[in-house]
Coordinates of C-alpha atoms and ligand atoms in Angstrom, one line a residue:
T1 CA 3.5 0.0 8.5
P2 CA 6.1 0.6 5.7
P3 CA 7.9 -2.6 4.7
E4 CA 11.3 -1.5 6.0
L5 CA 9.8 -1.6 9.5
I6 CA 8.3 -5.1 9.1
R7 CA 9.9 -8.4 9.9
N8 CA 8.1 -11.6 9.2
F9 CA 9.5 -14.7 11.0
C10 CA 8.6 -18.0 12.4
I11 CA 10.1 -20.3 15.0
I12 CA 10.9 -23.8 13.8
A13 CA 12.0 -26.6 16.1
H14 CA 11.7 -30.3 16.9
I15 CA 8.6 -31.0 19.0
D16 CA 8.9 -30.0 22.7
H17 CA 12.0 -27.9 22.1
G18 CA 10.0 -24.9 23.3
K19 CA 8.6 -22.9 20.5
S20 CA 5.3 -22.1 22.1
T21 CA 6.9 -21.2 25.4
L22 CA 9.3 -18.9 23.6
A23 CA 6.5 -17.3 21.7
D24 CA 4.8 -16.7 25.1
R25 CA 7.8 -14.7 26.3
M26 CA 7.8 -12.7 23.1
L27 CA 4.2 -11.8 23.6
Q28 CA 4.9 -10.7 27.1
L29 CA 8.1 -8.8 26.4
T30 CA 6.5 -6.8 23.6
G31 CA 3.5 -6.0 25.9
V32 CA 1.0 -7.8 23.6
V33 CA -0.2 -9.9 26.4
E34 CA 0.0 -8.5 29.9
G35 CA 1.4 -10.5 32.8
R36 CA -1.9 -11.3 34.4
S37 CA -3.7 -12.4 31.4
M38 CA -0.8 -14.6 30.4
R39 CA -1.3 -18.3 30.3
A40 CA 1.1 -21.0 29.0
Q41 CA 1.2 -21.6 25.3
Y42 CA -1.0 -18.6 24.7
L43 CA -1.1 -19.1 20.9
D44 CA -2.3 -22.7 21.3
R45 CA -6.0 -21.8 21.3
M46 CA -7.7 -25.2 20.9
D47 CA -8.5 -27.2 24.1
I48 CA -6.8 -30.2 22.7
E49 CA -3.6 -28.3 21.9
R50 CA -3.5 -27.0 25.5
E51 CA -4.1 -30.4 27.0
R52 CA -1.7 -32.3 24.9
G53 CA 0.8 -29.5 24.9
I54 CA 1.2 -29.5 21.2
T55 CA 0.5 -26.9 18.4
I56 CA -1.8 -28.1 15.6
K57 CA -2.9 -25.0 13.8
S58 CA -0.4 -22.3 13.0
Q59 CA -1.0 -18.9 14.4
A60 CA 0.2 -15.5 13.4
V61 CA 0.6 -12.6 15.8
R62 CA 1.9 -9.0 15.4
L63 CA 4.5 -7.8 18.0
P64 CA 5.2 -4.1 18.2
F65 CA 8.9 -3.9 19.1
T66 CA 11.0 -0.8 19.8
S67 CA 14.6 -1.7 19.0
R68 CA 17.5 -0.3 21.1
T69 CA 20.1 -1.2 18.5
Q70 CA 18.4 -0.7 15.0
G71 CA 16.9 2.3 13.3
H72 CA 16.2 5.6 15.1
P73 CA 15.5 5.5 18.7
D74 CA 11.7 5.2 19.2
T75 CA 11.1 3.5 15.9
T76 CA 8.6 0.8 16.4
Y77 CA 9.0 -2.3 14.3
A78 CA 6.1 -4.7 13.5
L79 CA 7.4 -8.2 14.0
N80 CA 5.0 -10.8 12.7
L81 CA 5.5 -14.1 14.5
I82 CA 4.1 -17.2 13.0
D83 CA 4.0 -20.2 15.4
T84 CA 4.3 -23.5 13.7
P85 CA 3.3 -27.1 14.7
G86 CA 6.2 -29.5 15.2
H87 CA 4.6 -33.0 14.6
V88 CA 5.3 -34.8 11.3
D89 CA 1.5 -35.1 10.7
F90 CA 1.4 -31.4 10.4
T91 CA 4.4 -30.7 8.2
Y92 CA 2.1 -29.1 5.6
E93 CA 1.1 -26.5 8.1
V94 CA 4.8 -25.7 8.6
S95 CA 5.4 -25.3 5.0
R96 CA 2.6 -22.8 4.6
S97 CA 3.8 -20.7 7.4
L98 CA 7.4 -20.6 6.1
A99 CA 6.2 -19.3 2.8
A100 CA 4.9 -16.2 4.6
C101 CA 8.2 -15.3 6.2
E102 CA 11.6 -14.0 5.4
G103 CA 13.3 -15.4 8.4
A104 CA 13.2 -18.4 10.8
V105 CA 14.4 -18.8 14.4
L106 CA 15.8 -22.3 14.5
L107 CA 15.3 -23.4 18.0
V108 CA 17.2 -26.3 19.6
D109 CA 16.8 -27.6 23.1
A110 CA 20.2 -27.1 24.8
A111 CA 19.8 -30.4 26.7
Q112 CA 18.8 -32.5 23.6
G113 CA 20.7 -31.2 20.6
I114 CA 19.6 -31.5 17.0
E115 CA 16.7 -33.9 16.3
A116 CA 15.1 -35.3 13.2
Q117 CA 12.4 -32.5 12.9
T118 CA 15.1 -29.9 13.5
L119 CA 16.6 -31.0 10.2
A120 CA 13.3 -31.5 8.3
N121 CA 12.2 -28.0 9.3
L122 CA 15.6 -26.5 8.5
Y123 CA 15.5 -28.0 5.0
L124 CA 12.0 -26.6 4.5
A125 CA 13.2 -23.2 5.6
L126 CA 16.2 -23.3 3.3
E127 CA 14.1 -24.3 0.4
N128 CA 12.1 -21.1 1.1
D129 CA 15.3 -19.0 1.1
L130 CA 14.7 -17.9 4.7
T131 CA 17.4 -16.3 6.8
I132 CA 18.1 -18.6 9.7
I133 CA 18.9 -17.4 13.2
P134 CA 20.3 -20.4 15.2
V135 CA 19.2 -20.4 18.9
L136 CA 19.7 -22.8 21.8
N137 CA 16.8 -22.9 24.2
K138 CA 16.3 -24.1 27.8
I139 CA 19.8 -22.9 29.0
D140 CA 18.3 -22.7 32.5
L141 CA 18.3 -26.5 32.6
P142 CA 21.0 -28.1 34.6
A143 CA 21.4 -30.7 31.9
A144 CA 22.0 -28.1 29.2
Q145 CA 25.2 -28.4 27.2
P146 CA 25.3 -25.2 25.3
E147 CA 28.9 -25.5 24.2
K148 CA 28.5 -28.9 22.7
Y149 CA 25.3 -28.1 20.9
A150 CA 26.3 -24.6 19.7
A151 CA 29.1 -26.4 17.9
E152 CA 26.7 -29.0 16.4
L153 CA 24.4 -26.3 15.3
A154 CA 27.1 -24.1 13.8
H155 CA 28.5 -27.2 12.0
L156 CA 25.0 -27.9 10.5
I157 CA 24.2 -24.5 9.1
G158 CA 27.8 -23.2 8.7
G159 CA 29.0 -20.4 10.8
D160 CA 30.5 -19.7 14.2
P161 CA 29.4 -21.3 17.4
D162 CA 29.5 -17.9 19.0
D163 CA 26.7 -16.7 16.7
V164 CA 24.4 -19.2 18.2
L165 CA 22.2 -17.4 20.7
R166 CA 21.4 -18.9 24.0
V167 CA 18.0 -18.3 25.5
S168 CA 15.5 -19.6 28.0
G169 CA 11.8 -19.4 27.0
K170 CA 11.1 -20.3 30.7
T171 CA 13.0 -17.5 32.4
G172 CA 13.0 -15.0 29.5
E173 CA 16.8 -14.8 29.4
G174 CA 18.2 -13.8 26.0
V175 CA 14.7 -13.2 24.5
L176 CA 15.1 -9.5 24.1
E177 CA 18.5 -10.1 22.4
L178 CA 16.8 -12.5 20.1
L179 CA 14.2 -9.9 19.0
E180 CA 17.0 -7.5 18.3
R181 CA 18.7 -10.2 16.1
V182 CA 15.3 -10.7 14.3
V183 CA 15.2 -6.9 13.5
A184 CA 18.9 -6.8 12.5
E185 CA 19.1 -10.0 10.4
V186 CA 15.7 -10.9 9.0
P187 CA 15.3 -9.0 5.7
P188 CA 12.3 -6.6 5.5
P189 CA 9.7 -7.8 3.0
V190 CA 10.0 -6.6 -0.6
G191 CA 7.0 -6.0 -2.9
D192 CA 5.5 -3.6 -5.4
A193 CA 3.1 -1.2 -3.6
D194 CA 1.7 0.1 -6.9
A195 CA 1.0 -3.2 -8.5
P196 CA -2.4 -4.9 -8.4
A197 CA -2.9 -6.5 -5.0
R198 CA -1.6 -10.0 -4.4
A199 CA -1.9 -11.8 -1.0
M200 CA -1.2 -15.3 -0.1
I201 CA -3.5 -17.4 2.0
F202 CA -1.4 -19.3 4.5
D203 CA -4.1 -20.6 6.8
S204 CA -7.9 -20.4 7.2
V205 CA -9.8 -21.2 10.3
Y206 CA -13.5 -21.7 10.9
D207 CA -14.8 -19.6 13.8
S208 CA -18.4 -20.2 14.8
Y209 CA -19.1 -16.6 15.4
R210 CA -17.2 -15.0 12.5
G211 CA -17.3 -17.7 9.8
V212 CA -14.0 -18.4 8.1
V213 CA -11.1 -16.3 9.2
T214 CA -8.4 -16.2 6.6
Y215 CA -4.7 -15.5 7.4
V216 CA -2.9 -13.7 4.7
R217 CA 0.5 -12.3 3.8
V218 CA 0.3 -9.3 1.4
I219 CA 3.0 -9.5 -1.3
D220 CA 2.1 -6.6 -3.6
G221 CA -0.4 -3.7 -3.5
K222 CA -2.9 -3.2 -0.8
L223 CA -6.2 -4.8 0.4
T224 CA -8.8 -2.5 1.9
P225 CA -12.1 -3.1 3.7
R226 CA -15.3 -3.3 1.6
E227 CA -13.6 -3.8 -1.7
R228 CA -14.4 -6.9 -3.8
I229 CA -11.7 -9.5 -3.8
L230 CA -11.0 -12.4 -6.2
M231 CA -9.6 -15.8 -5.4
L232 CA -7.4 -16.6 -8.3
S233 CA -7.7 -20.4 -8.2
T234 CA -11.5 -20.6 -8.1
K235 CA -12.3 -17.2 -9.7
A236 CA -14.9 -16.7 -6.9
T237 CA -15.4 -13.1 -5.7
H238 CA -16.2 -12.0 -2.2
E239 CA -16.8 -8.7 -0.4
L240 CA -14.0 -8.0 2.1
L241 CA -15.9 -7.3 5.2
E242 CA -13.1 -6.9 7.6
I243 CA -9.3 -6.9 7.5
G244 CA -6.7 -6.3 10.2
V245 CA -3.9 -7.7 12.4
I246 CA -3.9 -10.1 15.3
S247 CA -2.2 -8.7 18.4
P248 CA -3.2 -11.0 20.2
E249 CA -6.9 -10.7 19.3
M250 CA -8.3 -9.6 16.0
N251 CA -7.9 -5.8 15.5
P252 CA -9.8 -4.6 12.4
G253 CA -7.9 -1.8 10.5
A254 CA -7.9 0.3 7.3
G255 CA -6.2 -2.4 5.2
L256 CA -2.9 -4.3 4.8
G257 CA -0.1 -3.3 2.6
V258 CA 3.2 -4.8 1.1
G259 CA 4.7 -7.3 3.5
E260 CA 2.0 -7.2 6.1
V261 CA 0.5 -10.3 7.8
G262 CA -3.0 -10.3 9.2
Y263 CA -6.5 -11.7 8.8
L264 CA -9.5 -11.1 6.7
I265 CA -13.1 -12.0 6.8
T266 CA -15.5 -12.3 3.8
G267 CA -18.5 -14.2 5.2
V268 CA -17.7 -17.5 3.6
K269 CA -18.7 -20.5 5.7
D270 CA -16.2 -23.2 4.7
V271 CA -12.4 -23.2 4.8
R272 CA -12.4 -24.8 1.4
Q273 CA -13.7 -21.6 -0.1
S274 CA -10.7 -19.8 1.2
K275 CA -8.1 -22.3 0.1
V276 CA -4.7 -22.4 1.7
G277 CA -2.1 -21.6 -0.9
D278 CA -4.5 -19.5 -3.0
T279 CA -3.8 -16.0 -4.2
I280 CA -6.2 -13.2 -3.3
T281 CA -6.4 -10.2 -5.6
D282 CA -8.5 -7.0 -6.3
A283 CA -11.6 -8.1 -8.3
H284 CA -11.7 -4.8 -10.2
K285 CA -7.9 -4.6 -10.9
P286 CA -6.9 -8.3 -10.7
A287 CA -3.2 -9.4 -10.9
D288 CA -2.8 -11.9 -13.7
T289 CA -0.3 -14.3 -12.2
A290 CA -0.9 -16.3 -9.0
L291 CA 1.8 -16.7 -6.3
A292 CA 3.4 -20.1 -6.2
G293 CA 1.0 -22.4 -4.4
Y294 CA 1.5 -25.1 -1.9
R295 CA 1.2 -28.9 -2.0
E296 CA -2.3 -30.0 -1.2
P297 CA -2.4 -31.9 2.0
K298 CA -3.0 -35.6 1.1
P299 CA -4.6 -38.0 3.5
M300 CA -2.2 -40.9 4.2
V301 CA -4.1 -43.0 6.7
F302 CA -7.7 -44.2 6.5
S303 CA -10.0 -45.5 9.2
G304 CA -13.7 -46.2 9.5
L305 CA -15.6 -44.1 12.1
Y306 CA -18.9 -45.5 13.4
P307 CA -21.3 -44.3 16.0
L308 CA -21.7 -46.8 18.8
D309 CA -25.4 -46.1 18.8
G310 CA -26.6 -46.3 15.2
S311 CA -29.2 -43.6 15.7
D312 CA -26.2 -41.1 16.1
Y313 CA -25.3 -41.4 12.5
P314 CA -26.9 -38.2 11.4
D315 CA -25.1 -36.4 14.3
L316 CA -21.8 -37.9 13.2
R317 CA -22.3 -36.6 9.7
E318 CA -23.1 -33.2 10.9
A319 CA -20.1 -33.2 13.3
L320 CA -17.8 -34.2 10.4
D321 CA -19.2 -31.5 8.2
K322 CA -18.5 -29.0 10.9
L323 CA -14.9 -30.2 11.6
K324 CA -14.3 -30.1 7.9
L325 CA -15.0 -26.4 7.9
N326 CA -11.8 -26.0 9.9
D327 CA -9.6 -28.9 8.6
A328 CA -9.0 -28.9 4.9
A329 CA -6.9 -32.1 5.3
L330 CA -9.8 -34.3 6.7
V331 CA -11.8 -36.3 4.0
Y332 CA -14.7 -38.7 4.6
E333 CA -17.4 -40.5 2.8
P334 CA -20.2 -42.7 3.9
E335 CA -19.6 -46.5 4.2
T336 CA -21.5 -49.4 5.6
S337 CA -20.0 -52.3 7.5
G338 CA -21.7 -55.6 8.2
A339 CA -20.4 -55.6 11.7
L340 CA -20.7 -51.9 12.5
G341 CA -23.6 -50.5 10.5
F342 CA -23.5 -47.0 9.0
G343 CA -20.4 -44.9 9.3
F344 CA -17.8 -43.0 7.4
R345 CA -14.4 -43.9 5.9
C346 CA -12.2 -41.0 6.9
G347 CA -8.8 -40.0 5.6
F348 CA -6.1 -38.4 7.8
L349 CA -2.6 -37.0 7.6
G350 CA -1.4 -39.5 10.2
L351 CA -2.3 -41.3 13.3
L352 CA -2.0 -38.2 15.5
H353 CA -4.4 -36.4 13.1
L354 CA -6.8 -39.4 13.5
E355 CA -6.6 -39.3 17.3
I356 CA -7.2 -35.6 17.4
V357 CA -10.3 -35.7 15.0
R358 CA -11.7 -38.6 17.0
E359 CA -11.2 -36.9 20.2
R360 CA -12.8 -33.7 19.0
L361 CA -15.8 -35.6 17.6
E362 CA -16.3 -37.3 21.0
R363 CA -15.7 -34.3 23.1
E364 CA -17.0 -31.4 21.2
F365 CA -20.0 -33.2 19.6
N366 CA -20.6 -35.7 22.4
L367 CA -20.4 -38.7 20.2
D368 CA -19.4 -42.3 21.2
L369 CA -17.4 -43.8 18.4
I370 CA -15.7 -46.9 17.2
S371 CA -12.8 -46.5 14.8
T372 CA -11.5 -49.4 12.8
A373 CA -7.8 -50.4 12.5
P374 CA -6.2 -47.6 10.4
N375 CA -4.7 -48.5 7.1
V376 CA -2.8 -46.8 4.3
V377 CA -3.9 -46.5 0.7
Y378 CA -3.2 -49.3 -1.7
K379 CA -3.2 -49.4 -5.5
V380 CA -4.2 -52.7 -7.0
V381 CA -3.6 -53.5 -10.6
M382 CA -5.7 -56.5 -12.0
E383 CA -4.4 -58.8 -14.7
D384 CA -7.0 -57.3 -17.1
G385 CA -5.4 -53.9 -16.5
A386 CA -8.1 -52.4 -14.3
E387 CA -6.8 -50.3 -11.4
H388 CA -8.3 -50.0 -7.9
T389 CA -7.5 -47.6 -5.2
V390 CA -8.2 -49.4 -1.9
T391 CA -8.8 -47.2 1.2
N392 CA -10.7 -50.0 3.0
P393 CA -9.2 -53.5 3.4
S394 CA -12.6 -55.1 3.1
E395 CA -12.8 -53.7 -0.5
F396 CA -9.7 -55.4 -1.6
P397 CA -10.6 -56.8 -5.0
T398 CA -11.0 -60.6 -5.3
G399 CA -10.2 -61.3 -9.0
K400 CA -6.8 -62.0 -10.6
I401 CA -4.4 -59.5 -9.3
A402 CA -1.3 -58.5 -11.3
S403 CA 0.4 -56.3 -8.6
V404 CA -0.3 -54.4 -5.4
Q405 CA 1.5 -51.1 -4.6
E406 CA 1.8 -49.4 -1.2
P407 CA 3.0 -45.9 -0.3
V408 CA 6.6 -45.6 1.0
V409 CA 8.3 -42.9 2.9
R410 CA 11.8 -41.6 3.2
A411 CA 12.6 -41.8 6.9
T412 CA 15.3 -39.9 8.7
I413 CA 16.4 -41.1 12.1
L414 CA 18.9 -39.3 14.3
A415 CA 20.4 -41.1 17.3
P416 CA 23.5 -41.6 19.4
S417 CA 25.9 -43.8 17.3
E418 CA 25.8 -46.6 19.9
F419 CA 22.2 -47.5 18.7
V420 CA 23.1 -47.9 15.0
G421 CA 22.9 -51.7 15.2
T422 CA 19.6 -51.9 16.9
I423 CA 18.0 -49.3 14.6
M424 CA 19.2 -51.1 11.5
E425 CA 17.6 -54.3 12.9
L426 CA 14.3 -52.6 13.5
C427 CA 14.2 -50.9 10.0
Q428 CA 15.0 -54.3 8.4
A429 CA 12.3 -56.0 10.3
R430 CA 9.9 -53.2 9.0
R431 CA 10.9 -53.9 5.4
G432 CA 13.2 -50.9 5.1
T433 CA 15.9 -50.2 2.5
M434 CA 18.8 -48.3 3.7
L435 CA 19.6 -45.1 1.7
G436 CA 22.6 -43.8 3.6
M437 CA 24.1 -42.9 6.9
D438 CA 26.1 -39.9 8.1
Y439 CA 27.8 -38.9 11.3
L440 CA 26.7 -35.4 12.4
S441 CA 29.4 -35.6 15.1
E442 CA 31.5 -38.4 16.6
D443 CA 28.6 -39.7 18.7
R444 CA 25.6 -38.8 16.6
V445 CA 24.4 -40.5 13.5
E446 CA 21.8 -39.8 10.9
L447 CA 20.2 -42.9 9.1
R448 CA 18.1 -42.6 6.0
Y449 CA 15.7 -45.4 4.9
T450 CA 12.9 -46.0 2.5
I451 CA 10.2 -47.8 4.5
P452 CA 6.6 -48.7 3.7
L453 CA 4.3 -46.2 5.4
A454 CA 2.2 -49.0 6.8
E455 CA 5.2 -50.2 8.7
I456 CA 5.8 -46.8 10.1
V457 CA 2.5 -45.2 11.0
F458 CA 1.4 -47.5 13.8
D459 CA 4.0 -48.3 16.3
F460 CA 7.4 -47.6 14.7
F461 CA 8.1 -44.6 16.7
D462 CA 7.4 -46.3 20.0
A463 CA 9.6 -49.3 19.0
L464 CA 12.3 -46.9 18.0
K465 CA 12.1 -45.0 21.3
S466 CA 12.1 -48.1 23.4
R467 CA 15.1 -49.5 21.6
T468 CA 17.1 -46.3 22.0
R469 CA 16.0 -45.4 25.5
G470 CA 14.2 -42.4 24.0
Y471 CA 17.2 -40.9 22.4
A472 CA 16.3 -41.5 18.7
S473 CA 14.1 -39.0 16.7
L474 CA 12.3 -39.6 13.5
D475 CA 11.0 -37.6 10.6
Y476 CA 9.6 -38.9 7.3
E477 CA 8.1 -37.8 4.1
P478 CA 6.1 -39.6 1.5
T479 CA 8.1 -40.5 -1.7
G480 CA 5.5 -42.4 -3.7
D481 CA 4.4 -46.0 -4.2
Q482 CA 6.3 -49.3 -4.4
E483 CA 5.2 -52.8 -5.4
A484 CA 5.0 -55.3 -2.6
D485 CA 3.7 -58.9 -2.0
L486 CA 0.6 -57.9 0.0
V487 CA -2.5 -60.0 0.8
K488 CA -5.8 -59.5 2.5
V489 CA -6.3 -61.5 5.7
D490 CA -10.0 -61.9 6.7
I491 CA -11.1 -62.7 10.2
L492 CA -14.2 -64.9 10.4
L493 CA -16.4 -65.3 13.5
H494 CA -18.6 -68.4 13.3
G495 CA -18.1 -68.4 9.6
D496 CA -19.0 -64.7 9.1
P497 CA -16.2 -62.4 7.9
V498 CA -15.9 -59.4 10.2
D499 CA -15.2 -56.6 7.7
A500 CA -13.9 -54.3 10.4
F501 CA -11.1 -56.8 11.2
S502 CA -9.9 -57.4 7.6
A503 CA -6.3 -56.2 7.1
I504 CA -3.9 -55.9 4.2
V505 CA -0.4 -57.2 5.3
H506 CA 2.7 -58.5 3.7
R507 CA 2.5 -62.2 2.8
D508 CA 5.4 -63.0 5.2
K509 CA 3.5 -61.5 8.1
A510 CA 0.0 -62.8 7.2
Y511 CA 0.3 -65.9 9.3
A512 CA 1.5 -64.0 12.4
Y513 CA -1.3 -61.5 12.0
G514 CA -3.9 -64.2 11.7
V515 CA -2.6 -66.1 14.8
A516 CA -2.3 -62.9 16.8
M517 CA -5.7 -61.6 15.8
A518 CA -7.5 -64.9 16.4
G519 CA -5.8 -65.3 19.8
K520 CA -6.5 -61.7 20.8
L521 CA -10.2 -62.0 19.8
K522 CA -10.5 -65.3 21.7
E523 CA -9.5 -63.4 24.8
L524 CA -11.7 -60.4 24.1
I525 CA -15.0 -61.9 23.0
P526 CA -17.0 -63.4 25.9
R527 CA -18.3 -66.9 25.6
Q528 CA -21.7 -67.2 23.9
Q529 CA -24.5 -69.7 24.2
F530 CA -22.9 -71.7 21.5
E531 CA -19.3 -72.6 20.4
V532 CA -17.8 -69.8 18.2
P533 CA -14.8 -70.6 15.9
I534 CA -12.5 -67.8 15.0
Q535 CA -10.7 -68.2 11.8
A536 CA -8.1 -66.1 9.9
A537 CA -8.1 -66.6 6.1
I538 CA -6.4 -65.5 2.9
G539 CA -9.2 -65.9 0.4
A540 CA -10.7 -69.4 1.0
R541 CA -7.5 -70.7 2.8
V542 CA -7.7 -70.7 6.6
I543 CA -4.4 -69.9 8.1
A544 CA -5.2 -69.8 11.8
R545 CA -8.1 -70.9 14.0
E546 CA -9.2 -70.6 17.6
N547 CA -12.4 -71.7 19.5
I548 CA -14.5 -69.9 22.0
R549 CA -16.3 -72.5 24.1
A550 CA -20.0 -72.2 24.8
I551 CA -21.3 -71.0 28.1
R552 CA -24.8 -70.6 29.6
K553 CA -25.2 -67.0 30.8
D554 CA -27.2 -67.1 34.0
V555 CA -26.6 -63.9 35.8
L556 CA -29.8 -63.8 37.8
A557 CA -29.1 -67.2 39.3
K558 CA -26.6 -65.4 41.6
C559 CA -29.4 -63.4 43.2
Y560 CA -31.1 -66.0 45.3
G561 CA -34.4 -64.7 44.1
G562 CA -34.9 -62.4 47.2
D563 CA -33.8 -58.9 46.5
I564 CA -35.9 -57.3 43.7
T565 CA -34.0 -54.0 43.5
R566 CA -30.7 -55.7 43.3
K567 CA -32.1 -57.9 40.5
R568 CA -33.3 -54.9 38.6
K569 CA -29.9 -53.1 39.0
L570 CA -28.2 -56.1 37.6
L571 CA -30.5 -56.3 34.7
E572 CA -30.0 -52.6 34.0
K573 CA -26.3 -52.9 34.1
Q574 CA -26.5 -55.8 31.7
K575 CA -28.6 -53.7 29.3
E576 CA -26.0 -50.9 29.5
G577 CA -23.4 -53.4 28.6
K578 CA -25.4 -54.5 25.7
K579 CA -25.3 -51.0 24.2
R580 CA -21.6 -51.4 23.9
M581 CA -22.0 -54.7 22.1
K582 CA -22.2 -55.2 18.3
M583 CA -23.7 -58.2 16.6
V584 CA -21.6 -60.1 14.0
G585 CA -23.9 -62.6 12.6
R586 CA -25.1 -64.3 15.8
V587 CA -22.0 -63.3 17.8
E588 CA -21.9 -60.5 20.2
V589 CA -18.7 -58.5 20.1
P590 CA -17.9 -55.9 22.8
Q591 CA -16.6 -52.6 21.8
E592 CA -13.3 -53.3 23.6
A593 CA -12.5 -56.0 21.1
F594 CA -12.6 -53.4 18.3
I595 CA -10.5 -50.9 20.2
A596 CA -8.0 -53.7 21.2
A597 CA -7.8 -54.6 17.5
L598 CA -6.3 -51.1 16.9
S599 CA -3.2 -51.6 19.1
S600 CA -0.8 -53.5 16.9
D601 CA 1.2 -56.3 18.4
Ligands
LIG9 P1 6.9 -26.8 21.5 O1 6.4 -28.2 21.3 O2 8.1 -26.6 20.7 O3 5.8 -25.8 21.3 O4 7.3 -26.8 23.0 P2 6.6 -26.2 24.3 O5 6.8 -24.6 24.3 O6 5.2 -26.7 24.4 O7 7.5 -26.7 25.4 C1 7.8 -28.1 25.7 C2 8.1 -28.2 27.2 O8 9.4 -27.6 27.5 C3 7.1 -27.6 28.1 O9 7.0 -28.5 29.2 C4 7.8 -26.3 28.5 O10 7.4 -25.9 29.8 C5 9.3 -26.8 28.5 N1 10.1 -25.6 28.2 C6 10.0 -24.7 27.2 N2 11.0 -23.8 27.2 C7 11.7 -24.1 28.3 C8 12.9 -23.4 28.9 O11 13.5 -22.5 28.4 N3 13.4 -24.0 30.0 C9 12.8 -25.1 30.6 N4 13.4 -25.5 31.7 N5 11.7 -25.7 30.1 C10 11.2 -25.2 29.0
LIG10 MG1 3.9 -25.7 20.5

């Protein structure tokens, strides 16, 4: 396809504003997916995406579109649609997709208005110089307020409220008109067809049948099957086994030229060999400058993952190796815990990423896992100048500490103005520093804060939602590290520290953490044959204490001796229960205690 007939665009929106549903309508209207094979959120291919109704990996699909208003009648345009995930954990996926496009449909729910990720994604799109098409979605909803929000959107991006398109991804209303706007307003790609080939990798996915499938956008020149290609960052060369477009399945073709978006397969087995952000060129006639790369995804939250049954450890390693093939952001290394045995310390982009990885490990690889309380990454500087990066609280150094730094984020909160007071209170309680506040309209306000990541990742969003009756939205981005008065609190059972329960907290919150944890564990750990003290301590100083009184377990006494099968059943049940127990010194801790330790206050 010649560049003037290509339009590369993406849909950006706050989560749940209807990107995937709108993409479905576009697939149908352009005949790419026929009515009867249509299923909701067609591009969300992973089971977890479908169940949770969220988009995790970006997807690119080519839509043939015959315009009734542009070009000659019967000219078919190739619209490349790139669906993007909406959750903050996956912002890096969004930024990759944007770099492959010339235009973005900025989609806003007509019953909700602009939200925090609407802004975040809009700013990313503007940084990439994309043409923005403002669209209100869900106009079929009785609660839709198109007039009000068209004005809000026009005010935000500049322009006339009448230029804001109104569509419904559910009924299909306005979607053809939107495709016409894409053809008319998104600029066709520009590139040098005669220059050495340069293509940008914007995603790579591991497929168990095909190996790594790499999504590319060609900038200059052409890539053709069977030639040798060179990855500019690693200098590795590969044979191009297959190249083509996705519409909606992989269609191999004779190559991709300037401005085209598609996939290629080289036979590599690991997504890290086909690095997102890398530039692909022709090995025999290589380009000498790489395209501007992307930020590497950086793990922000760490947690220990342990098999419930120690003999599953090799299976866990294998499963992580397999997941890693498809998830460049996941990092892990072996670790041992006194309480939990052999496992892995894993790094994630955020809590949702953690949950998804854990769920995939349990579901796709049939593993039963314990995960320890997640924590952020701390930098500890010792008085002798030595520096430690701490990703596991139990490895917090014990010597003379000069300073501790923790990651902070710049948080943007959007909410109706009546909630300003309660939001400020919450942010203050979470050690936030206010950066600024703006009114988007009379009744909608944007607040900007610097807040420690550790205060945000766990339950901040829930707290924010419940204080604002669900009306506030949140987005944040890391902005570096900041010094803070942080200490390690240990939890001791019967005198033995339980490494899995150690936490790094602000000194002002250490006592509350210790009391809450000791109290919680007292409820969660069943009585043993002996008395068990639970202590919370900073170094050698005990700050909280609880006692679990002794009990004599005598389950069989209940059986009156008579019924043998009943007795056996009871014993078996008890044995099964044992499997879910972990020994800490002499104390048995049920798995539930570890899981409960995850849920913060
Ligand atoms: P995404 O997170 O932006 O991809 O949003 P989804 O496409 O998954 O949609 C979120 C929810 O909104 C789903 O329950 C959809 O059925 C619903 N939805 C999407 N578009 C419309 C629409 O135009 N009208 C109505 N009434 N509901 C919609
Ligand atoms: Mg989606």
